[in-house]
Amino acid sequence: MTSYDKPTATPHQGPRQEGESAPPYVVPEGAPPQDAAAKAVTEAALFDAFGGVRGMVETVLPGLLFVTIFTINKNLQVSAIAALGVSLLLVLVRLLRKDTMKHAFSGVFGVAFGVVFAMMTGNAKDFMLPGMLYTLGLSLAYLISAAAGVPLIGLILGPVFKENLSWRTRNPGRKKAYTKASYAWGVILFTKCAILFPLYWWADTTKFGWVVVALKIPPFLLAVWLTWVFLAKAPAPIDVFAEMEAEEKAEKERKAAAAAPRHEA
């Protein structure tokens, strides 16, 4: 068993022999859901994990600027440079503020790929294509991982809630919630792709661009909300970091206690 799903002790029934480790604690299937405070922590952690309001703005702004400029002057080069420029500006702002760079960098790479695609083909629609392909791949990853019993949303959020992968074997109610959430993300993103890919082939470039921009946030918010609903009804996460710290402290105390008689002798 790895440190990612390391067990903790339960109240031991009967005398325990010296050196014997406590049995692993497993959250019962019917364990009560989280209380109001834990639900608030879950909500905050979710929005932090997915970038929050600022992350959503950074996701939408480059594409919005691209579509707006292209709608006005139909100039692919100017639209692409403007979108890439604002993405780099957002990264610079985060660097100056010493904020986390994860969401900003992912946005820059997405915009950069879009610019390369569009400039190579001369088709403004191709600015949106890398993001669409990424969304399609992500939707399949959510669905396949959920079906395989290792839901992707659990792999993403486990470290955020300090439970790592303990939900796999020790918290079945939480694993069920992660599985439901992964299916929700997969279906929502796949539905988004089912709308966008036909439009990519058939719709006018500007209309297609505005649909892409319009579908940036609502599906994301729906998926985050459903994830919160599922997790709010699930048992609280097992803090494996606190467990490991407690075990290390107990081990030091055992060693100190064992060394004390030798010093006295």
Tab-separated table of N, CA and C in Angstrom, residues 99-233:
chain	number	residue	atom	x	y	z
A	99	ASP	N	1.338	34.482	-8.408
A	99	ASP	CA	0.213	33.565	-8.284
A	99	ASP	C	0.542	32.235	-8.946
A	100	THR	N	-0.316	31.236	-8.713
A	100	THR	CA	-0.137	29.946	-9.365
A	100	THR	C	-0.264	30.097	-10.870
A	101	MET	N	0.584	29.362	-11.602
A	101	MET	CA	0.668	29.548	-13.049
A	101	MET	C	-0.040	28.455	-13.838
A	102	LYS	N	-0.574	27.450	-13.142
A	102	LYS	CA	-1.111	26.280	-13.830
A	102	LYS	C	-2.152	26.651	-14.875
A	103	HIS	N	-3.165	27.396	-14.491
A	103	HIS	CA	-4.262	27.701	-15.412
A	103	HIS	C	-3.820	28.691	-16.499
A	104	ALA	N	-2.970	29.635	-16.124
A	104	ALA	CA	-2.513	30.616	-17.101
A	104	ALA	C	-1.678	29.960	-18.194
A	105	PHE	N	-0.761	29.079	-17.805
A	105	PHE	CA	0.086	28.415	-18.792
A	105	PHE	C	-0.724	27.505	-19.703
A	106	SER	N	-1.700	26.796	-19.129
A	106	SER	CA	-2.532	25.934	-19.964
A	106	SER	C	-3.300	26.758	-20.982
A	107	GLY	N	-3.735	27.968	-20.566
A	107	GLY	CA	-4.430	28.849	-21.499
A	107	GLY	C	-3.524	29.333	-22.613
A	108	VAL	N	-2.290	29.678	-22.277
A	108	VAL	CA	-1.339	30.154	-23.278
A	108	VAL	C	-1.041	29.063	-24.299
A	109	PHE	N	-0.805	27.843	-23.822
A	109	PHE	CA	-0.506	26.760	-24.755
A	109	PHE	C	-1.688	26.488	-25.672
A	110	GLY	N	-2.896	26.534	-25.120
A	110	GLY	CA	-4.081	26.319	-25.943
A	110	GLY	C	-4.226	27.368	-27.019
A	111	VAL	N	-4.035	28.628	-26.643
A	111	VAL	CA	-4.131	29.722	-27.618
A	111	VAL	C	-3.007	29.616	-28.646
A	112	ALA	N	-1.798	29.279	-28.197
A	112	ALA	CA	-0.662	29.172	-29.118
A	112	ALA	C	-0.912	28.089	-30.168
A	113	PHE	N	-1.415	26.940	-29.736
A	113	PHE	CA	-1.734	25.880	-30.689
A	113	PHE	C	-2.811	26.339	-31.664
A	114	GLY	N	-3.793	27.052	-31.151
A	114	GLY	CA	-4.853	27.558	-32.013
A	114	GLY	C	-4.322	28.526	-33.054
A	115	VAL	N	-3.424	29.404	-32.631
A	115	VAL	CA	-2.825	30.369	-33.562
A	115	VAL	C	-2.028	29.639	-34.642
A	116	VAL	N	-1.234	28.648	-34.238
A	116	VAL	CA	-0.432	27.892	-35.209
A	116	VAL	C	-1.333	27.194	-36.221
A	117	PHE	N	-2.384	26.529	-35.733
A	117	PHE	CA	-3.305	25.829	-36.631
A	117	PHE	C	-3.937	26.801	-37.623
A	118	ALA	N	-4.445	27.907	-37.092
A	118	ALA	CA	-5.150	28.862	-37.948
A	118	ALA	C	-4.212	29.494	-38.972
A	119	MET	N	-2.987	29.846	-38.561
A	119	MET	CA	-2.050	30.487	-39.477
A	119	MET	C	-1.562	29.502	-40.538
A	120	MET	N	-1.449	28.230	-40.184
A	120	MET	CA	-0.990	27.231	-41.152
A	120	MET	C	-2.048	26.960	-42.220
A	121	THR	N	-3.295	26.905	-41.803
A	121	THR	CA	-4.359	26.560	-42.756
A	121	THR	C	-5.006	27.779	-43.387
A	122	GLY	N	-4.864	28.944	-42.741
A	122	GLY	CA	-5.533	30.138	-43.235
A	122	GLY	C	-7.021	30.153	-42.934
A	123	ASN	N	-7.465	29.211	-42.118
A	123	ASN	CA	-8.882	29.115	-41.765
A	123	ASN	C	-9.062	29.545	-40.311
A	124	ALA	N	-9.827	30.596	-40.079
A	124	ALA	CA	-10.007	31.125	-38.731
A	124	ALA	C	-10.663	30.111	-37.805
A	125	LYS	N	-11.464	29.216	-38.340
A	125	LYS	CA	-12.113	28.199	-37.508
A	125	LYS	C	-11.087	27.307	-36.811
A	126	ASP	N	-9.935	27.140	-37.429
A	126	ASP	CA	-8.928	26.245	-36.876
A	126	ASP	C	-8.291	26.802	-35.606
A	127	PHE	N	-8.534	28.070	-35.319
A	127	PHE	CA	-8.098	28.621	-34.042
A	127	PHE	C	-8.783	27.883	-32.890
A	128	MET	N	-10.018	27.447	-33.120
A	128	MET	CA	-10.795	26.757	-32.095
A	128	MET	C	-10.545	25.242	-32.079
A	129	LEU	N	-9.947	24.700	-33.127
A	129	LEU	CA	-9.854	23.259	-33.278
A	129	LEU	C	-9.048	22.555	-32.178
A	130	PRO	N	-7.857	23.037	-31.789
A	130	PRO	CA	-7.113	22.338	-30.731
A	130	PRO	C	-7.913	22.232	-29.433
A	131	GLY	N	-8.601	23.305	-29.076
A	131	GLY	CA	-9.412	23.270	-27.865
A	131	GLY	C	-10.538	22.258	-27.961
A	132	MET	N	-11.136	22.150	-29.143
A	132	MET	CA	-12.213	21.181	-29.346
A	132	MET	C	-11.684	19.754	-29.245
A	133	LEU	N	-10.530	19.503	-29.846
A	133	LEU	CA	-9.933	18.166	-29.775
A	133	LEU	C	-9.540	17.811	-28.340
A	134	TYR	N	-9.025	18.791	-27.621
A	134	TYR	CA	-8.685	18.574	-26.212
A	134	TYR	C	-9.934	18.244	-25.397
A	135	THR	N	-11.018	18.973	-25.647
A	135	THR	CA	-12.266	18.729	-24.932
A	135	THR	C	-12.798	17.330	-25.223
A	136	LEU	N	-12.709	16.919	-26.483
A	136	LEU	CA	-13.157	15.575	-26.858
A	136	LEU	C	-12.314	14.502	-26.148
A	137	GLY	N	-11.001	14.677	-26.157
A	137	GLY	CA	-10.137	13.726	-25.473
A	137	GLY	C	-10.400	13.676	-23.975
A	138	LEU	N	-10.649	14.858	-23.389
A	138	LEU	CA	-10.916	14.925	-21.956
A	138	LEU	C	-12.232	14.237	-21.609
A	139	SER	N	-13.236	14.428	-22.451
A	139	SER	CA	-14.531	13.785	-22.199
A	139	SER	C	-14.387	12.267	-22.219
A	140	LEU	N	-13.620	11.751	-23.173
A	140	LEU	CA	-13.399	10.308	-23.245
A	140	LEU	C	-12.595	9.814	-22.044
A	141	ALA	N	-11.629	10.611	-21.596
A	141	ALA	CA	-10.830	10.228	-20.426
A	141	ALA	C	-11.709	10.131	-19.182
A	142	TYR	N	-12.625	11.086	-19.012
A	142	TYR	CA	-13.547	11.033	-17.872
A	142	TYR	C	-14.418	9.781	-17.933
A	143	LEU	N	-14.990	9.507	-19.092
A	143	LEU	CA	-15.906	8.372	-19.230
A	143	LEU	C	-15.182	7.037	-19.060
A	144	ILE	N	-14.030	6.902	-19.707
A	144	ILE	CA	-13.293	5.634	-19.644
A	144	ILE	C	-12.753	5.383	-18.245
A	145	SER	N	-12.210	6.420	-17.605
A	145	SER	CA	-11.660	6.241	-16.257
A	145	SER	C	-12.758	5.885	-15.257
A	146	ALA	N	-13.938	6.479	-15.416
A	146	ALA	CA	-15.059	6.151	-14.525
A	146	ALA	C	-15.494	4.708	-14.721
A	147	ALA	N	-15.579	4.281	-15.981
A	147	ALA	CA	-15.973	2.903	-16.275
A	147	ALA	C	-14.939	1.912	-15.767
A	148	ALA	N	-13.667	2.321	-15.736
A	148	ALA	CA	-12.583	1.445	-15.282
A	148	ALA	C	-12.450	1.396	-13.765
A	149	GLY	N	-13.231	2.221	-13.060
A	149	GLY	CA	-13.178	2.223	-11.608
A	149	GLY	C	-12.114	3.123	-11.018
A	150	VAL	N	-11.473	3.941	-11.840
A	150	VAL	CA	-10.476	4.898	-11.354
A	150	VAL	C	-10.860	6.279	-11.896
A	151	PRO	N	-11.943	6.856	-11.396
A	151	PRO	CA	-12.473	8.105	-11.970
A	151	PRO	C	-11.465	9.243	-11.968
A	152	LEU	N	-11.352	9.885	-13.114
A	152	LEU	CA	-10.366	10.944	-13.296
A	152	LEU	C	-10.563	12.093	-12.323
A	153	ILE	N	-11.806	12.426	-12.026
A	153	ILE	CA	-12.041	13.559	-11.126
A	153	ILE	C	-11.482	13.268	-9.735
A	154	GLY	N	-11.454	11.982	-9.339
A	154	GLY	CA	-10.851	11.616	-8.066
A	154	GLY	C	-9.343	11.782	-8.080
A	155	LEU	N	-8.727	11.455	-9.221
A	155	LEU	CA	-7.281	11.632	-9.350
A	155	LEU	C	-6.909	13.111	-9.305
A	156	ILE	N	-7.797	13.969	-9.836
A	156	ILE	CA	-7.541	15.408	-9.849
A	156	ILE	C	-7.750	16.023	-8.473
A	157	LEU	N	-8.853	15.655	-7.821
A	157	LEU	CA	-9.247	16.320	-6.577
A	157	LEU	C	-8.680	15.658	-5.325
A	158	GLY	N	-8.231	14.397	-5.435
A	158	GLY	CA	-7.695	13.725	-4.257
A	158	GLY	C	-6.618	14.525	-3.537
A	159	PRO	N	-5.585	15.004	-4.234
A	159	PRO	CA	-4.562	15.815	-3.561
A	159	PRO	C	-5.111	17.132	-3.016
A	160	VAL	N	-6.113	17.701	-3.678
A	160	VAL	CA	-6.697	18.964	-3.218
A	160	VAL	C	-7.331	18.788	-1.839
A	161	PHE	N	-7.992	17.653	-1.636
A	161	PHE	CA	-8.654	17.376	-0.357
A	161	PHE	C	-7.746	16.626	0.617
A	162	LYS	N	-6.471	16.497	0.293
A	162	LYS	CA	-5.474	15.848	1.144
A	162	LYS	C	-5.784	14.372	1.400
A	163	GLU	N	-6.573	13.773	0.503
A	163	GLU	CA	-6.882	12.355	0.651
A	163	GLU	C	-6.102	11.501	-0.344
A	164	ASN	N	-5.445	12.158	-1.299
A	164	ASN	CA	-4.724	11.453	-2.358
A	164	ASN	C	-5.606	10.361	-2.957
A	165	LEU	N	-5.174	9.107	-2.919
A	165	LEU	CA	-5.962	8.030	-3.510
A	165	LEU	C	-6.617	7.134	-2.463
A	166	SER	N	-6.753	7.613	-1.240
A	166	SER	CA	-7.350	6.798	-0.174
A	166	SER	C	-8.798	6.431	-0.471
A	167	TRP	N	-9.463	7.206	-1.309
A	167	TRP	CA	-10.870	6.929	-1.629
A	167	TRP	C	-11.020	5.619	-2.415
A	168	ARG	N	-9.947	5.119	-3.015
A	168	ARG	CA	-10.046	3.914	-3.848
A	168	ARG	C	-10.505	2.698	-3.050
A	169	THR	N	-9.913	2.491	-1.869
A	169	THR	CA	-10.195	1.273	-1.106
A	169	THR	C	-10.749	1.547	0.281
A	170	ARG	N	-10.614	2.768	0.763
A	170	ARG	CA	-10.961	3.052	2.156
A	170	ARG	C	-12.194	3.931	2.320
A	171	ASN	N	-12.695	4.491	1.248
A	171	ASN	CA	-13.833	5.404	1.346
A	171	ASN	C	-14.777	5.149	0.172
A	172	PRO	N	-15.516	4.033	0.190
A	172	PRO	CA	-16.336	3.659	-0.966
A	172	PRO	C	-17.400	4.680	-1.341
A	173	GLY	N	-17.955	5.370	-0.340
A	173	GLY	CA	-18.953	6.391	-0.646
A	173	GLY	C	-18.360	7.538	-1.438
A	174	ARG	N	-17.124	7.870	-1.122
A	174	ARG	CA	-16.446	8.956	-1.832
A	174	ARG	C	-16.055	8.509	-3.248
A	175	LYS	N	-15.625	7.253	-3.378
A	175	LYS	CA	-15.302	6.733	-4.701
A	175	LYS	C	-16.540	6.760	-5.603
A	176	LYS	N	-17.698	6.409	-5.045
A	176	LYS	CA	-18.937	6.434	-5.819
A	176	LYS	C	-19.245	7.859	-6.286
A	177	ALA	N	-19.023	8.849	-5.398
A	177	ALA	CA	-19.267	10.246	-5.768
A	177	ALA	C	-18.330	10.698	-6.880
A	178	TYR	N	-17.062	10.314	-6.781
A	178	TYR	CA	-16.100	10.664	-7.826
A	178	TYR	C	-16.468	10.003	-9.154
A	179	THR	N	-16.973	8.782	-9.088
A	179	THR	CA	-17.375	8.088	-10.310
A	179	THR	C	-18.551	8.808	-10.973
A	180	LYS	N	-19.543	9.182	-10.182
A	180	LYS	CA	-20.687	9.921	-10.724
A	180	LYS	C	-20.238	11.250	-11.334
A	181	ALA	N	-19.346	11.941	-10.623
A	181	ALA	CA	-18.870	13.239	-11.115
A	181	ALA	C	-18.102	13.083	-12.420
A	182	SER	N	-17.291	12.035	-12.522
A	182	SER	CA	-16.532	11.812	-13.755
A	182	SER	C	-17.460	11.514	-14.922
A	183	TYR	N	-18.491	10.728	-14.686
A	183	TYR	CA	-19.474	10.477	-15.738
A	183	TYR	C	-20.157	11.783	-16.152
A	184	ALA	N	-20.468	12.629	-15.162
A	184	ALA	CA	-21.119	13.906	-15.464
A	184	ALA	C	-20.222	14.783	-16.334
A	185	TRP	N	-18.951	14.903	-15.941
A	185	TRP	CA	-18.009	15.689	-16.741
A	185	TRP	C	-17.888	15.115	-18.154
A	186	GLY	N	-17.782	13.795	-18.249
A	186	GLY	CA	-17.639	13.174	-19.559
A	186	GLY	C	-18.832	13.421	-20.458
A	187	VAL	N	-20.038	13.255	-19.917
A	187	VAL	CA	-21.256	13.458	-20.721
A	187	VAL	C	-21.407	14.912	-21.128
A	188	ILE	N	-21.159	15.826	-20.199
A	188	ILE	CA	-21.302	17.258	-20.494
A	188	ILE	C	-20.324	17.696	-21.579
A	189	LEU	N	-19.067	17.302	-21.428
A	189	LEU	CA	-18.060	17.704	-22.417
A	189	LEU	C	-18.301	17.032	-23.766
A	190	PHE	N	-18.749	15.779	-23.739
A	190	PHE	CA	-19.038	15.098	-24.999
A	190	PHE	C	-20.228	15.753	-25.704
A	191	THR	N	-21.222	16.180	-24.944
A	191	THR	CA	-22.369	16.895	-25.520
A	191	THR	C	-21.929	18.212	-26.153
A	192	LYS	N	-21.018	18.902	-25.484
A	192	LYS	CA	-20.468	20.142	-26.036
A	192	LYS	C	-19.782	19.872	-27.372
A	193	CYS	N	-19.002	18.799	-27.443
A	193	CYS	CA	-18.330	18.430	-28.698
A	193	CYS	C	-19.343	18.066	-29.782
A	194	ALA	N	-20.427	17.395	-29.386
A	194	ALA	CA	-21.459	17.006	-30.344
A	194	ALA	C	-22.140	18.224	-30.964
A	195	ILE	N	-22.109	19.341	-30.250
A	195	ILE	CA	-22.669	20.590	-30.790
A	195	ILE	C	-21.655	21.293	-31.685
A	196	LEU	N	-20.397	21.344	-31.229
A	196	LEU	CA	-19.401	22.170	-31.908
A	196	LEU	C	-18.843	21.553	-33.192
A	197	PHE	N	-18.603	20.250	-33.198
A	197	PHE	CA	-17.959	19.670	-34.377
A	197	PHE	C	-18.811	19.789	-35.640
A	198	PRO	N	-20.131	19.556	-35.607
A	198	PRO	CA	-20.927	19.808	-36.824
A	198	PRO	C	-20.885	21.267	-37.261
A	199	LEU	N	-20.878	22.190	-36.270
A	199	LEU	CA	-20.811	23.615	-36.614
A	199	LEU	C	-19.465	23.971	-37.230
A	200	TYR	N	-18.417	23.292	-36.787
A	200	TYR	CA	-17.091	23.540	-37.355
A	200	TYR	C	-17.103	23.304	-38.864
A	201	TRP	N	-17.829	22.296	-39.310
A	201	TRP	CA	-17.876	21.962	-40.734
A	201	TRP	C	-18.897	22.799	-41.505
A	202	TRP	N	-19.987	23.154	-40.883
A	202	TRP	CA	-21.097	23.717	-41.642
A	202	TRP	C	-21.380	25.202	-41.377
A	203	ALA	N	-21.029	25.707	-40.203
A	203	ALA	CA	-21.463	27.065	-39.845
A	203	ALA	C	-20.525	28.134	-40.396
A	204	ASP	N	-21.050	29.331	-40.488
A	204	ASP	CA	-20.246	30.504	-40.820
A	204	ASP	C	-19.194	30.706	-39.731
A	205	THR	N	-18.016	31.198	-40.111
A	205	THR	CA	-16.898	31.302	-39.165
A	205	THR	C	-17.240	32.149	-37.950
A	206	THR	N	-17.816	33.303	-38.157
A	206	THR	CA	-18.112	34.189	-37.025
A	206	THR	C	-19.194	33.592	-36.126
A	207	LYS	N	-20.222	33.023	-36.725
A	207	LYS	CA	-21.278	32.410	-35.908
A	207	LYS	C	-20.721	31.245	-35.109
A	208	PHE	N	-19.885	30.443	-35.765
A	208	PHE	CA	-19.255	29.324	-35.080
A	208	PHE	C	-18.409	29.817	-33.914
A	209	GLY	N	-17.650	30.879	-34.133
A	209	GLY	CA	-16.795	31.438	-33.087
A	209	GLY	C	-17.589	31.903	-31.882
A	210	TRP	N	-18.722	32.542	-32.127
A	210	TRP	CA	-19.537	33.034	-31.012
A	210	TRP	C	-20.172	31.884	-30.244
A	211	VAL	N	-20.526	30.820	-30.927
A	211	VAL	CA	-21.061	29.640	-30.234
A	211	VAL	C	-19.987	29.019	-29.344
A	212	VAL	N	-18.759	28.943	-29.870
A	212	VAL	CA	-17.654	28.397	-29.076
A	212	VAL	C	-17.457	29.216	-27.807
A	213	VAL	N	-17.452	30.538	-27.946
A	213	VAL	CA	-17.277	31.413	-26.785
A	213	VAL	C	-18.438	31.243	-25.803
A	214	ALA	N	-19.656	31.156	-26.335
A	214	ALA	CA	-20.833	31.023	-25.474
A	214	ALA	C	-20.832	29.721	-24.687
A	215	LEU	N	-20.196	28.682	-25.249
A	215	LEU	CA	-20.177	27.382	-24.587
A	215	LEU	C	-18.932	27.164	-23.728
A	216	LYS	N	-18.178	28.202	-23.486
A	216	LYS	CA	-16.985	28.065	-22.647
A	216	LYS	C	-17.347	27.833	-21.184
A	217	ILE	N	-18.216	28.685	-20.627
A	217	ILE	CA	-18.458	28.700	-19.190
A	217	ILE	C	-19.653	27.853	-18.733
A	218	PRO	N	-20.835	27.950	-19.376
A	218	PRO	CA	-21.992	27.208	-18.836
A	218	PRO	C	-21.771	25.717	-18.636
A	219	PRO	N	-21.201	24.961	-19.598
A	219	PRO	CA	-20.970	23.538	-19.330
A	219	PRO	C	-20.005	23.308	-18.171
A	220	PHE	N	-18.994	24.155	-18.075
A	220	PHE	CA	-18.025	24.050	-16.989
A	220	PHE	C	-18.707	24.247	-15.629
A	221	LEU	N	-19.536	25.292	-15.530
A	221	LEU	CA	-20.224	25.560	-14.274
A	221	LEU	C	-21.181	24.427	-13.910
A	222	LEU	N	-21.871	23.886	-14.909
A	222	LEU	CA	-22.770	22.766	-14.654
A	222	LEU	C	-22.002	21.565	-14.110
A	223	ALA	N	-20.849	21.260	-14.715
A	223	ALA	CA	-20.048	20.117	-14.275
A	223	ALA	C	-19.508	20.337	-12.864
A	224	VAL	N	-19.047	21.552	-12.566
A	224	VAL	CA	-18.536	21.851	-11.223
A	224	VAL	C	-19.664	21.749	-10.197
A	225	TRP	N	-20.840	22.268	-10.553
A	225	TRP	CA	-21.978	22.207	-9.624
A	225	TRP	C	-22.374	20.761	-9.333
A	226	LEU	N	-22.443	19.928	-10.361
A	226	LEU	CA	-22.796	18.528	-10.152
A	226	LEU	C	-21.735	17.824	-9.309
A	227	THR	N	-20.466	18.151	-9.544
A	227	THR	CA	-19.398	17.572	-8.731
A	227	THR	C	-19.581	17.943	-7.270
A	228	TRP	N	-19.920	19.202	-7.013
A	228	TRP	CA	-20.157	19.656	-5.639
A	228	TRP	C	-21.344	18.923	-5.024
A	229	VAL	N	-22.414	18.747	-5.785
A	229	VAL	CA	-23.597	18.033	-5.287
A	229	VAL	C	-23.230	16.604	-4.884
A	230	PHE	N	-22.499	15.912	-5.748
A	230	PHE	CA	-22.126	14.523	-5.456
A	230	PHE	C	-21.200	14.437	-4.246
A	231	LEU	N	-20.213	15.328	-4.172
A	231	LEU	CA	-19.250	15.269	-3.070
A	231	LEU	C	-19.856	15.736	-1.755
A	232	ALA	N	-20.820	16.674	-1.821
A	232	ALA	CA	-21.451	17.162	-0.599
A	232	ALA	C	-22.245	16.058	0.096
A	233	LYS	N	-22.726	15.098	-0.683
A	233	LYS	CA	-23.491	13.980	-0.124
A	233	LYS	C	-22.605	12.803	0.261
